[in-house]
Amino acid sequence: MAAKVKPLRDPNTLSNYNHFITAHTTANFDIQFDKRILVGNVVHQLKSLTNSESKEIILDSSYLDIKDVKVNGQLSKWQLLPRQEPYGNGLKISLDKGVPPGEIAEVEISLQTTKECTALQWLTPAQTSNQKHPYMFSQCQAIHARSIFPCQDTPDVKATFDFNIKSPLPVVASGLPVKDDAGSTSNGLYRFRQKVPIPSYLFAIASGDIADASIGPRSRVATSPEKLEECKWELEADTEKFMQAIDKIIYPYVWGEYNILVLPPSFPYGGMENPVFTFATPSLISKDRQNVDVIAHELSHSWSGNLVTNGSWEHFWLNEGWTTYLERRVRLFISEHGEAYRHFSAIIGWKALADSVERFGADHEFTKLIVDLKGKDPDDAFSSIPYEKGFNFLFHLEHLIGKDKFDRFIPHYFTEFKEKSLDSFEFKSCMIDFFQSDPEATEKLSSLDWDRWFYGPGLPPKPDFDTSLVDAVYELARKWETLGKSSFSPSLSDVEGLTANQLVVFLEQILLWEQSLPVEQSKLLGQVYRLAESSNVEVTNLYYQVGLRAGDESVAEPTSILLGSIGRMKFVRPLYRALEKFNRDTAIATFQKHKDFYHPICRGMVEKDLFGSKANP
Ligand code: BES
Ligand code: ZN
């Protein structure tokens, strides 16, 4: 009799993780820069969940060149199932006999990656900052780990990891370094261990001309040697402060070190919360310490996401909404403005949320907190919605229950689901159970329309944000609206004392107007406020959008240069959209020129935006 098999809650994996689950993975890879591939093998300890009748293991794989498969040391029968877009090929491994429940099958797969690999980017020396050495890095979230090695590529399964990586250049990974007896790394073999179980999407490696420096008692920054000093300056003031703040809000950091790898400019995200080593865009290094919210965010993932994980990408808000909530709590500790700063960030977030809702359409499936991803690619559903609707949900709960009570729930939640994965329904029952002995909170929670929050499309109710940090900026935007019709005459003093993020809000206001700015005024704006000179891409990219919208020819060239120097999708995608509206031929020509510079994920997204049928925010 077969034991009861749980149905799978993750629709984005082909693996049969209801029969076996990965307990430990060892990844042995040789980084071959000349061929742009990883060559080696991966060894999974797969624990049987059912009884001896379970004679088949199916793993996710995508664009891999598989050589052979051994089960418990013996060559085994295997087969790649037909490709199923967007999930890749199931790798079916047939066992001679079943594995009793609780017992381990050791599966060793020899393979190499291919040119089609979606998780790795290989850079020529010319694409790095000092142009001396090649570089490679991985980006596995959401479902790209399967294009590095066959695995149960689902956030619902967690395993410990060993990394044995050979490279002619220094290597960074999402584990703590294991030193040999002499305390060093030898013969180009870099070893790491991740003792905390992690899902496959947190597997990460990078290799290149990388040096590192201390930015705090438990933290280092790693980057290209000649960029080290400026990266250190940007990050050393705040990283440990953030860590101390969140250690208190939840409980102490469990991963040993919190390090940051500042990548070459084609890194497609602002940051990626790889354990032990956050991967970050170099656009963070803006020489004004104004983009450290990204660090507050990625650090917060060390609890939400990395320890307590969404059970499938349909519940992605549990990762990103919680992280955005924590980011804004943590960020308060370095702000002079206290709670008003949290509201300031939330107002910026609301704008991003409203933009995403508008772009998808207010009834769209992807505007819900819980999304249906059956047959879909989670990358296509990606937007600000899980971040900001998720944040607003938690912010609403905090206000509903009261901050003191909510603060007591936070460590409870992160203890309850530590090293586990969960869905929104488990979150709901965890909260209801926690407040069971509190009639007042229970009453409030039972009057909450949970389903509307979970399944209602479009915008949630807008909270009453404290606007004190945006009022001055809104006022300035209003003055620009009446420019020429009032006595307002712009001067640099208008923006002196504003932070880069306040300038962001100002420029976003202008982009919100139904009418674009007249081209002469747009030029004036750039000149008087010296916007194009800002070292902060958050500011320059918005100024270029304002200019393009106004039809200012003079920003087309700098936009194209920017698009060839930064591959972060947050900037690249809106800039291509703006450039396309300005002049489609210019947008296409710019893309053709820079497409090899972009990461495969970014390239694919821009291709969809420019040429595909369906664009998403
Ligand atoms: N985990 C995300 C990045 C991500 C999401 C990669 C989905 C692949 C698929 C990361 O934590 C993130 O949210 N980064 C933001 C930073 C920001 C919100 C402060 C980014 O990249 O802009
Ligand atoms: Zn995040």
XYZ file of C-alpha atoms and ligand atoms in Angstrom:
640
model
C 0.000 0.000 0.000
C 1.390 3.359 -0.992
C 1.474 5.881 1.824
C -0.605 8.981 1.305
C 1.186 11.301 -1.102
C 0.765 15.027 -0.511
C -0.337 17.041 -3.533
C 2.288 19.573 -4.609
C 1.634 23.191 -3.724
C 4.314 24.552 -6.041
C 3.078 24.570 -9.661
C 6.424 25.819 -10.998
C 8.474 22.675 -10.478
C 8.448 19.431 -12.461
C 10.058 17.552 -9.569
C 8.167 14.929 -7.575
C 9.078 16.434 -4.243
C 6.112 14.748 -2.643
C 8.009 11.449 -3.039
C 11.557 12.495 -2.195
C 13.029 15.612 -0.632
C 16.590 16.846 -0.842
C 18.317 16.823 2.530
C 21.821 17.781 1.393
C 23.470 18.815 -1.856
C 27.148 18.888 -2.770
C 28.013 20.932 -5.839
C 31.434 20.164 -7.378
C 32.161 22.506 -10.242
C 35.041 23.676 -12.323
C 34.527 27.208 -13.639
C 35.761 27.201 -17.251
C 35.946 30.810 -18.344
C 37.275 29.979 -21.810
C 34.270 27.808 -22.653
C 31.840 29.760 -20.466
C 30.542 26.657 -18.743
C 30.540 24.935 -15.374
C 31.707 21.333 -15.531
C 31.349 18.851 -12.722
C 28.749 17.027 -10.758
C 26.139 17.474 -8.138
C 25.362 14.975 -5.398
C 21.950 15.024 -3.765
C 20.967 13.141 -0.653
C 17.319 12.459 -1.396
C 15.145 11.284 1.435
C 12.250 9.039 0.541
C 8.894 10.199 1.855
C 6.724 7.382 0.603
C 7.309 3.674 0.835
C 9.296 1.249 -1.253
C 7.002 1.667 -4.227
C 8.534 5.026 -5.018
C 10.865 4.012 -7.806
C 11.171 7.205 -9.737
C 12.890 10.486 -8.994
C 12.056 13.504 -11.129
C 14.245 16.586 -10.893
C 14.034 19.957 -12.613
C 16.571 20.726 -15.290
C 16.843 23.307 -18.012
C 19.348 23.518 -20.863
C 21.821 21.144 -19.199
C 24.220 18.727 -20.805
C 23.909 15.637 -18.599
C 26.605 12.953 -18.857
C 25.480 10.287 -16.444
C 23.549 9.586 -13.282
C 24.564 7.304 -10.429
C 22.300 6.169 -7.650
C 24.129 4.943 -4.541
C 27.306 4.632 -6.580
C 25.799 2.590 -9.441
C 25.144 3.952 -12.931
C 21.441 4.380 -13.266
C 18.822 4.676 -15.996
C 17.742 8.243 -16.682
C 15.904 10.206 -19.279
C 15.230 13.849 -20.063
C 11.505 14.364 -20.504
C 10.309 16.635 -23.341
C 10.805 20.339 -22.665
C 7.843 21.989 -21.038
C 7.978 25.790 -21.265
C 8.784 27.674 -19.137
C 9.883 24.920 -16.759
C 12.501 23.011 -18.701
C 12.948 19.264 -18.902
C 12.100 16.908 -16.109
C 15.037 14.587 -15.451
C 13.539 11.171 -14.755
C 15.746 8.778 -12.840
C 14.497 5.217 -12.613
C 15.479 3.192 -9.572
C 15.828 -0.592 -9.581
C 14.086 -0.849 -6.309
C 12.129 1.507 -4.120
C 13.603 3.403 -1.186
C 11.917 2.799 2.172
C 10.449 5.906 3.814
C 12.973 7.987 5.717
C 15.918 6.417 3.906
C 18.305 8.257 1.650
C 19.120 7.676 -1.988
C 22.378 9.289 -3.032
C 22.043 10.635 -6.542
C 25.151 11.860 -8.348
C 24.704 13.643 -11.655
C 27.643 14.542 -13.910
C 26.969 17.461 -16.169
C 28.005 20.658 -17.753
C 26.049 23.838 -18.258
C 25.336 25.104 -21.777
C 25.253 28.412 -23.642
C 21.502 28.579 -23.094
C 21.907 28.647 -19.309
C 19.600 31.342 -17.910
C 21.172 31.539 -14.443
C 24.737 32.455 -15.287
C 26.220 35.490 -16.855
C 29.723 35.318 -18.267
C 31.513 38.597 -18.768
C 34.538 39.363 -20.910
C 37.315 41.373 -19.236
C 36.034 44.418 -21.174
C 32.705 44.133 -19.375
C 34.289 44.439 -15.927
C 35.418 47.617 -14.270
C 39.191 47.124 -14.478
C 39.003 45.195 -17.759
C 41.630 42.701 -16.631
C 39.862 39.407 -16.046
C 36.700 37.574 -17.037
C 33.859 37.328 -14.534
C 30.912 35.053 -13.924
C 27.982 35.187 -11.541
C 24.742 33.339 -10.927
C 21.193 34.570 -10.331
C 18.906 31.653 -9.512
C 15.725 33.250 -8.212
C 13.055 32.390 -9.171
C 13.456 29.177 -11.215
C 16.917 29.355 -12.764
C 18.855 27.037 -10.417
C 17.660 24.195 -12.649
C 19.808 25.552 -15.458
C 22.956 25.121 -13.318
C 22.243 21.609 -12.031
C 19.281 19.238 -11.836
C 17.496 19.767 -8.540
C 14.173 20.089 -6.837
C 13.890 23.682 -7.915
C 11.152 24.722 -5.559
C 11.196 27.052 -2.552
C 9.197 24.344 -0.767
C 12.293 22.135 -0.280
C 15.345 23.106 1.753
C 18.720 21.425 1.935
C 22.144 22.065 3.418
C 24.906 22.623 0.859
C 28.563 21.988 0.259
C 30.268 23.924 -2.513
C 33.569 22.739 -4.011
C 34.356 25.203 -6.741
C 37.543 25.317 -8.808
C 38.433 28.571 -10.449
C 41.531 30.465 -11.544
C 39.983 33.551 -9.891
C 38.586 34.202 -6.400
C 35.142 32.687 -5.710
C 32.249 33.875 -3.566
C 29.279 31.632 -2.680
C 26.172 31.473 -0.516
C 27.933 29.511 2.227
C 30.659 30.136 4.795
C 34.207 29.424 3.605
C 35.746 26.122 4.661
C 39.470 26.498 5.044
C 41.921 23.605 4.705
C 44.211 22.646 7.597
C 46.599 25.436 6.759
C 43.689 27.854 7.028
C 43.797 28.807 3.394
C 42.226 28.006 0.085
C 44.511 25.865 -2.031
C 45.043 25.041 -5.700
C 42.214 27.188 -6.876
C 39.700 25.044 -4.990
C 37.247 27.135 -3.046
C 35.130 25.340 -0.477
C 32.035 26.630 1.260
C 29.412 25.103 3.500
C 25.849 26.196 4.156
C 24.712 24.493 7.335
C 21.344 26.192 7.439
C 18.968 24.453 5.032
C 18.203 26.670 2.036
C 15.996 26.375 -1.047
C 17.671 25.944 -4.450
C 17.036 29.563 -5.481
C 19.509 30.708 -2.841
C 22.358 28.739 -4.374
C 24.835 31.346 -5.582
C 28.370 31.613 -6.897
C 30.452 34.355 -8.463
C 34.054 34.441 -9.583
C 36.291 37.154 -10.943
C 38.917 39.675 -9.905
C 37.434 40.132 -6.446
C 39.037 41.673 -3.362
C 37.377 42.346 -0.014
C 37.467 44.708 2.938
C 35.824 44.912 6.340
C 32.647 46.987 6.712
C 31.766 45.876 10.238
C 32.420 43.228 12.887
C 30.533 40.537 10.966
C 30.636 41.996 7.490
C 32.868 42.428 4.483
C 32.348 44.002 1.108
C 33.791 42.234 -1.925
C 34.284 43.821 -5.320
C 36.820 44.679 -7.993
C 40.068 45.800 -6.241
C 40.031 49.381 -7.535
C 36.414 49.890 -6.412
C 36.986 48.554 -2.940
C 37.534 51.834 -1.134
C 34.425 53.556 -2.459
C 32.271 50.489 -1.762
C 33.638 50.317 1.759
C 32.831 53.981 2.347
C 29.302 53.602 1.017
C 28.431 50.635 3.244
C 30.506 50.727 6.414
C 28.465 53.378 8.201
C 25.152 51.517 8.178
C 25.492 47.761 7.733
C 26.190 46.804 11.337
C 23.608 49.333 12.598
C 20.985 47.611 10.473
C 22.063 44.228 11.806
C 21.755 45.339 15.403
C 18.349 46.822 14.701
C 16.874 43.717 13.144
C 18.555 41.388 15.652
C 16.338 43.165 18.184
C 13.158 43.267 16.098
C 13.276 39.512 15.382
C 16.152 37.499 16.868
C 19.910 37.307 16.270
C 21.314 36.731 12.800
C 21.950 33.016 12.202
C 24.154 32.955 9.093
C 27.482 33.863 10.713
C 28.672 36.595 8.368
C 26.671 39.181 6.440
C 28.737 40.179 3.424
C 27.995 42.143 0.285
C 29.334 41.423 -3.181
C 29.141 44.489 -5.426
C 28.861 43.073 -8.935
C 29.673 44.391 -12.391
C 26.994 46.727 -13.805
C 25.035 44.105 -15.743
C 23.707 42.571 -12.511
C 19.966 42.617 -13.270
C 18.614 43.418 -9.788
C 19.250 45.999 -7.101
C 20.155 43.237 -4.737
C 19.771 39.522 -4.298
C 19.634 38.085 -0.802
C 22.038 35.180 -1.311
C 22.854 33.877 2.183
C 26.191 34.991 3.654
C 26.758 37.136 0.540
C 24.142 39.587 -0.685
C 24.742 40.244 -4.374
C 24.297 43.934 -5.204
C 24.250 46.260 -8.173
C 27.086 48.801 -8.415
C 24.424 51.512 -8.876
C 24.086 51.287 -5.100
C 27.459 52.949 -4.816
C 26.222 56.473 -5.401
C 28.776 58.259 -3.184
C 26.004 59.639 -0.999
C 25.009 56.597 1.145
C 21.497 57.180 -0.123
C 20.791 53.705 -1.461
C 21.390 51.750 1.702
C 17.707 50.813 1.836
C 18.685 48.076 -0.585
C 21.021 46.721 2.101
C 18.322 47.047 4.782
C 16.126 45.078 2.395
C 18.539 42.271 1.481
C 19.668 41.929 5.087
C 16.032 41.577 6.184
C 15.701 38.641 3.802
C 18.065 36.781 6.140
C 14.869 36.205 8.151
C 12.011 36.664 5.684
C 12.725 34.568 2.642
C 15.939 32.857 3.634
C 14.865 31.377 6.976
C 11.095 31.616 6.555
C 10.352 30.993 2.911
C 7.366 31.218 0.593
C 6.249 27.659 -0.196
C 5.690 28.601 -3.816
C 6.077 31.727 -5.922
C 2.302 32.178 -5.707
C 2.902 33.362 -2.129
C 5.886 35.550 -3.024
C 4.464 38.390 -0.921
C 5.489 36.396 2.162
C 9.099 36.890 1.039
C 8.961 40.375 -0.382
C 6.094 41.999 1.525
C 7.570 40.936 4.858
C 11.013 42.030 3.721
C 9.757 45.429 2.609
C 7.996 45.785 5.962
C 11.178 44.860 7.868
C 13.371 47.008 5.610
C 11.288 50.039 6.574
C 11.394 49.177 10.278
C 15.170 48.691 10.137
C 15.809 51.815 8.090
C 14.263 53.878 10.896
C 17.262 53.199 13.076
C 19.506 55.408 10.942
C 17.002 58.118 10.135
C 16.743 61.445 11.918
C 13.097 61.672 11.028
C 11.788 58.634 12.870
C 8.386 57.299 11.919
C 7.950 60.015 9.264
C 10.727 58.353 7.293
C 8.893 55.041 7.290
C 5.877 56.801 5.850
C 8.083 58.546 3.318
C 9.350 55.166 2.030
C 5.824 53.802 2.075
C 4.645 56.732 -0.062
C 7.380 55.992 -2.611
C 6.266 52.363 -2.486
C 2.624 53.286 -2.994
C 3.539 55.091 -6.185
C 5.324 51.961 -7.451
C 2.291 49.887 -6.492
C -0.127 52.209 -8.270
C 2.083 52.177 -11.383
C 2.154 48.382 -11.445
C -1.599 48.117 -10.982
C -2.140 50.588 -13.780
C 0.196 48.779 -16.128
C -1.311 45.321 -15.531
C -4.882 46.623 -15.312
C -6.793 46.749 -12.013
C -8.437 43.332 -12.541
C -5.316 41.475 -13.517
C -4.441 38.226 -11.750
C -0.938 39.510 -10.997
C -2.337 42.418 -8.974
C -3.488 39.965 -6.292
C -1.492 39.133 -3.194
C -1.816 35.407 -3.933
C -1.376 34.846 -7.656
C -2.189 31.855 -9.819
C 1.067 30.779 -11.473
C -0.023 27.460 -12.963
C 1.710 27.180 -16.331
C 3.311 30.597 -15.853
C 6.833 31.878 -15.411
C 7.242 33.568 -12.006
C 9.590 36.107 -13.631
C 6.622 37.300 -15.713
C 4.555 37.962 -12.600
C 7.342 39.964 -10.988
C 6.384 43.524 -10.093
C 6.112 45.896 -7.136
C 2.789 44.353 -6.159
C 3.997 41.565 -3.834
C 6.374 44.082 -2.256
C 4.007 46.957 -1.736
C 0.646 45.259 -1.396
C 2.397 42.857 0.959
C 3.876 45.765 2.901
C 0.479 47.464 3.079
C -1.142 44.282 4.349
C 1.369 43.962 7.187
C 1.203 47.694 7.900
C -2.576 47.332 8.080
C -2.269 44.373 10.467
C 0.175 46.345 12.617
C -2.346 49.169 12.925
C -5.298 46.856 13.398
C -3.720 44.888 16.257
C -1.617 47.723 17.635
C 2.128 48.070 17.250
C 3.127 46.559 20.616
C 1.164 43.417 20.007
C 2.320 43.138 16.416
C 5.908 43.502 17.633
C 5.426 40.459 19.849
C 4.022 38.481 16.953
C 7.050 39.151 14.703
C 9.609 36.966 16.559
C 6.928 34.333 17.113
C 6.208 34.042 13.400
C 9.906 33.862 12.526
C 10.457 31.191 15.182
C 7.454 29.129 14.195
C 8.510 28.861 10.541
C 12.287 29.026 10.954
C 13.961 26.770 8.351
C 10.542 26.005 6.897
C 8.433 27.107 3.941
C 4.851 28.250 4.261
C 1.889 29.627 2.352
C -0.453 32.534 3.090
C -2.975 30.260 4.819
C -0.401 29.102 7.330
C 0.529 32.723 7.922
C -3.109 33.495 8.642
C -3.573 30.625 11.090
C -0.267 31.386 12.794
C -1.466 34.903 13.488
C -4.933 33.865 14.617
C -3.485 31.178 16.909
C -0.976 33.568 18.411
C -3.697 35.990 19.469
C -6.147 33.302 20.566
C -5.949 34.257 24.243
C -6.410 37.936 23.454
C -10.148 38.551 22.881
C -9.672 42.077 21.597
C -7.102 41.090 18.956
C -9.103 37.971 18.069
C -12.169 40.076 17.465
C -10.221 42.389 15.184
C -8.655 39.549 13.252
C -11.996 37.843 12.741
C -13.500 41.004 11.338
C -10.666 41.298 8.830
C -11.555 40.416 5.256
C -8.588 38.094 4.703
C -9.875 36.825 1.363
C -10.213 40.290 -0.019
C -6.606 41.003 0.894
C -5.474 37.658 -0.549
C -7.569 37.474 -3.706
C -8.896 40.975 -4.354
C -7.235 42.489 -7.450
C -6.112 46.104 -7.724
C -5.146 48.597 -5.061
C -5.804 47.974 -1.360
C -7.252 50.794 0.780
C -4.757 53.635 0.996
C -3.478 54.286 4.524
C -3.290 57.737 5.941
C 0.427 58.312 5.419
C 2.341 61.023 7.226
C 3.338 63.276 4.342
C 5.700 65.590 6.228
C 8.768 64.527 4.219
C 7.056 64.782 0.854
C 5.053 67.983 1.353
C 7.929 70.291 0.453
C 8.609 68.227 -2.625
C 4.981 68.175 -3.765
C 4.946 71.928 -3.277
C 7.989 72.319 -5.499
C 6.380 70.128 -8.168
C 3.278 72.338 -8.022
C 5.439 75.391 -8.602
C 6.805 73.789 -11.746
C 3.280 73.098 -12.881
C 2.594 76.823 -12.875
C 5.968 77.875 -14.236
C 5.550 80.799 -16.611
C 2.156 81.588 -15.126
C 3.455 82.521 -11.698
C 6.375 84.426 -10.256
C 8.273 81.193 -9.596
C 11.765 81.255 -10.945
C 13.710 78.035 -10.312
C 17.130 78.094 -8.695
C 19.482 75.484 -7.297
C 18.488 76.510 -3.773
C 15.062 74.889 -4.392
C 16.639 71.458 -4.091
C 19.477 72.140 -1.705
C 18.911 70.094 1.411
C 16.725 67.557 -0.388
C 17.866 63.949 -0.238
C 18.216 61.909 -3.413
C 15.017 60.071 -2.502
C 13.155 63.350 -2.157
C 14.379 64.291 -5.627
C 13.046 60.928 -6.781
C 9.616 61.798 -5.405
C 9.792 65.207 -7.059
C 10.617 63.759 -10.484
C 7.971 61.065 -10.097
C 5.397 63.778 -9.454
C 6.317 65.411 -12.719
C 6.009 62.075 -14.503
C 2.522 61.719 -13.048
C 1.196 64.824 -14.761
C -1.143 64.236 -17.636
C 0.787 66.754 -19.700
C 4.480 66.361 -20.193
C 6.744 69.242 -19.306
C 7.352 71.600 -22.268
C 10.740 70.760 -23.705
C 12.350 74.085 -22.763
C 11.226 73.683 -19.174
C 12.502 70.131 -19.051
C 15.921 71.350 -20.169
C 15.803 74.143 -17.609
C 14.957 71.645 -14.894
C 18.008 69.563 -15.717
C 20.324 72.553 -15.902
C 19.209 74.447 -12.823
C 19.074 71.412 -10.551
C 22.115 69.770 -12.186
C 20.183 66.530 -12.501
C 22.267 64.884 -15.197
C 25.339 65.346 -13.015
C 23.957 63.328 -10.126
C 26.001 60.251 -9.268
C 22.762 58.606 -8.167
C 21.140 56.622 -10.990
C 17.822 56.704 -9.137
C 17.834 60.428 -9.921
C 19.385 60.506 -13.405
C 17.174 57.768 -14.827
C 14.048 59.668 -13.781
C 15.376 62.911 -15.181
C 15.940 61.168 -18.517
C 12.394 59.847 -18.397
C 11.091 63.361 -17.828
C 13.230 64.613 -20.716
C 12.197 61.846 -23.111
C 8.573 62.436 -22.305
C 9.059 66.140 -23.019
C 10.650 65.245 -26.372
C 14.039 66.641 -25.376
C 16.471 65.329 -28.016
C 19.434 66.160 -25.812
C 18.641 63.398 -23.294
C 18.456 60.621 -25.921
C 22.202 60.192 -26.096
C 22.840 60.118 -22.317
C 19.911 57.698 -21.983
C 21.525 55.387 -24.480
C 24.847 55.665 -22.645
C 23.165 54.882 -19.356
C 21.442 51.883 -20.941
C 24.859 50.601 -21.965
C 26.368 51.082 -18.547
C 23.780 49.680 -16.139
C 21.842 46.441 -16.512
C 19.593 46.754 -13.465
C 16.081 45.999 -14.701
C 14.509 48.595 -12.431
C 16.173 51.269 -14.593
C 16.544 49.471 -17.890
C 12.924 48.484 -18.476
C 11.285 51.880 -17.763
C 14.002 53.654 -19.746
C 13.380 51.464 -22.790
C 9.667 52.103 -22.461
C 10.272 55.847 -22.315
C 12.753 55.676 -25.187
C 10.328 53.617 -27.241
C 7.632 56.253 -26.798
C 10.130 58.955 -27.701
C 11.314 57.099 -30.787
C 10.873 53.364 -31.343
C 13.734 53.117 -33.833
C 16.128 54.683 -31.343
C 14.948 52.248 -28.667
C 15.479 49.261 -30.936
C 18.861 50.486 -32.159
C 19.957 51.081 -28.561
C 18.853 47.592 -27.564
C 20.655 45.990 -30.502
C 23.796 47.821 -29.485
C 23.712 46.833 -25.829
C 21.950 43.502 -25.770
C 25.093 41.448 -25.187
C 25.889 43.583 -22.187
C 22.661 42.560 -20.412
C 22.089 39.530 -18.251
C 20.018 36.835 -20.043
C 17.034 37.528 -17.742
C 17.147 41.263 -18.447
C 17.691 40.747 -22.175
C 14.666 38.431 -22.306
C 12.479 40.916 -20.437
C 13.417 43.870 -22.640
C 12.862 41.698 -25.712
C 9.390 40.908 -24.436
C 8.758 44.581 -23.641
C 9.914 45.799 -27.043
C 8.891 43.008 -29.357
C 6.738 40.569 -27.412
C 3.011 40.434 -27.177
C 2.795 40.807 -23.465
C 4.563 43.404 -21.378
C 4.436 43.435 -17.608
C 5.424 46.157 -15.116
N 14.804 38.857 -4.101
C 14.745 40.116 -4.732
C 15.238 40.110 -6.146
C 14.541 39.109 -7.040
C 13.185 38.918 -6.977
C 15.279 38.374 -7.934
C 12.566 37.985 -7.806
C 14.669 37.460 -8.760
C 13.299 37.261 -8.697
C 15.510 41.173 -3.949
O 15.436 41.011 -2.580
C 14.884 42.507 -4.226
O 13.740 42.661 -3.945
N 15.646 43.447 -4.753
C 15.174 44.790 -5.011
C 15.685 45.693 -3.941
C 14.734 46.664 -3.390
C 13.318 46.317 -3.266
C 15.262 47.427 -2.213
C 15.681 45.218 -6.360
O 16.383 44.431 -7.013
O 15.408 46.315 -6.796
Zn 13.536 41.357 -1.793
